[in-house]
Amino acid sequence: EGLPRGGRLIVDAGAAELFVEGVGEAAGLAPEARAAMELATPVAELASRTVHAYFTGVLARSLGSRLVDVPGGEGGFRVIAAAV
């Protein structure tokens, strides 16, 4: 969903923080996916294009983190797992 025209997905579980970065043409998270990932979308309003982001947010929460979409580089996005 975040890489509609392909690209690279980088996952880094370094000592400081976990992050996922997507780089590619038209890369980015749709506002609906971002809201679902941050668990701001009510379950009744989830759709096939947002449910995966919601469950990813639920998984992060169960591990004691929350997912935050932060500005990525040009042509990309970055999601970090921040401590709750």
GROMACS .gro file of C-alpha atoms in nm:
model
   84
    1GLU     CA    1   0.000   0.000   0.000
    2GLY     CA    2   0.282   0.241   0.086
    3LEU     CA    3   0.484   0.152  -0.225
    4PRO     CA    4   0.229   0.163  -0.509
    5ARG     CA    5   0.493   0.170  -0.784
    6GLY     CA    6   0.749  -0.054  -0.618
    7GLY     CA    7   1.064   0.044  -0.439
    8ARG     CA    8   1.254  -0.066  -0.131
    9LEU     CA    9   1.133  -0.153   0.216
   10ILE     CA   10   1.400  -0.124   0.484
   11VAL     CA   11   1.349  -0.268   0.832
   12ASP     CA   12   1.603  -0.183   1.102
   13ALA     CA   13   1.573  -0.321   1.454
   14GLY     CA   14   1.868  -0.127   1.595
   15ALA     CA   15   1.936  -0.080   1.963
   16ALA     CA   16   1.769   0.262   1.980
   17GLU     CA   17   1.444   0.202   1.793
   18LEU     CA   18   1.271  -0.015   1.538
   19PHE     CA   19   1.188   0.153   1.212
   20VAL     CA   20   1.044   0.063   0.876
   21GLU     CA   21   1.129   0.287   0.585
   22GLY     CA   22   0.978   0.278   0.237
   23VAL     CA   23   1.154   0.442  -0.056
   24GLY     CA   24   1.016   0.460  -0.407
   25GLU     CA   25   0.812   0.656  -0.658
   26ALA     CA   26   0.491   0.786  -0.497
   27ALA     CA   27   0.584   0.616  -0.167
   28GLY     CA   28   0.387   0.722   0.137
   29LEU     CA   29   0.111   0.630   0.376
   30ALA     CA   30  -0.242   0.736   0.297
   31PRO     CA   31  -0.407   0.937   0.575
   32GLU     CA   32  -0.655   0.652   0.631
   33ALA     CA   33  -0.374   0.398   0.676
   34ARG     CA   34  -0.186   0.633   0.907
   35ALA     CA   35  -0.495   0.682   1.127
   36ALA     CA   36  -0.560   0.306   1.140
   37MET     CA   37  -0.196   0.232   1.226
   38GLU     CA   38  -0.213   0.481   1.512
   39LEU     CA   39  -0.538   0.307   1.629
   40ALA     CA   40  -0.737   0.625   1.575
   41THR     CA   41  -0.987   0.453   1.343
   42PRO     CA   42  -1.286   0.278   1.502
   43VAL     CA   43  -1.296  -0.094   1.417
   44ALA     CA   44  -1.636  -0.054   1.249
   45GLU     CA   45  -1.481   0.193   1.003
   46LEU     CA   46  -1.189  -0.027   0.892
   47ALA     CA   47  -1.176  -0.124   0.526
   48SER     CA   48  -0.977  -0.377   0.327
   49ARG     CA   49  -0.714  -0.107   0.260
   50THR     CA   50  -0.674  -0.009   0.626
   51VAL     CA   51  -0.727  -0.324   0.830
   52HIS     CA   52  -0.365  -0.439   0.788
   53ALA     CA   53  -0.238  -0.107   0.927
   54TYR     CA   54  -0.475  -0.137   1.221
   55PHE     CA   55  -0.357  -0.489   1.310
   56THR     CA   56   0.004  -0.374   1.279
   57GLY     CA   57  -0.074  -0.101   1.533
   58VAL     CA   58  -0.241  -0.356   1.762
   59LEU     CA   59   0.066  -0.580   1.741
   60ALA     CA   60   0.295  -0.287   1.827
   61ARG     CA   61   0.078  -0.197   2.125
   62SER     CA   62   0.085  -0.556   2.254
   63LEU     CA   63   0.466  -0.533   2.242
   64GLY     CA   64   0.465  -0.212   2.447
   65SER     CA   65   0.511   0.032   2.158
   66ARG     CA   66   0.308   0.254   1.933
   67LEU     CA   67   0.370   0.323   1.566
   68VAL     CA   68   0.442   0.678   1.459
   69ASP     CA   69   0.463   0.799   1.100
   70VAL     CA   70   0.749   1.048   1.079
   71PRO     CA   71   0.868   1.242   0.774
   72GLY     CA   72   1.086   1.026   0.552
   73GLY     CA   73   1.333   1.137   0.294
   74GLU     CA   74   1.233   1.258  -0.048
   75GLY     CA   75   1.014   0.995  -0.211
   76GLY     CA   76   0.967   0.791   0.102
   77PHE     CA   77   0.812   0.737   0.440
   78ARG     CA   78   0.932   0.618   0.780
   79VAL     CA   79   0.741   0.450   1.061
   80ILE     CA   80   0.905   0.408   1.400
   81ALA     CA   81   0.802   0.203   1.702
   82ALA     CA   82   0.806   0.438   2.001
   83ALA     CA   83   0.779   0.323   2.360
   84VAL     CA   84   0.435   0.369   2.512
   0.00000   0.00000   0.00000
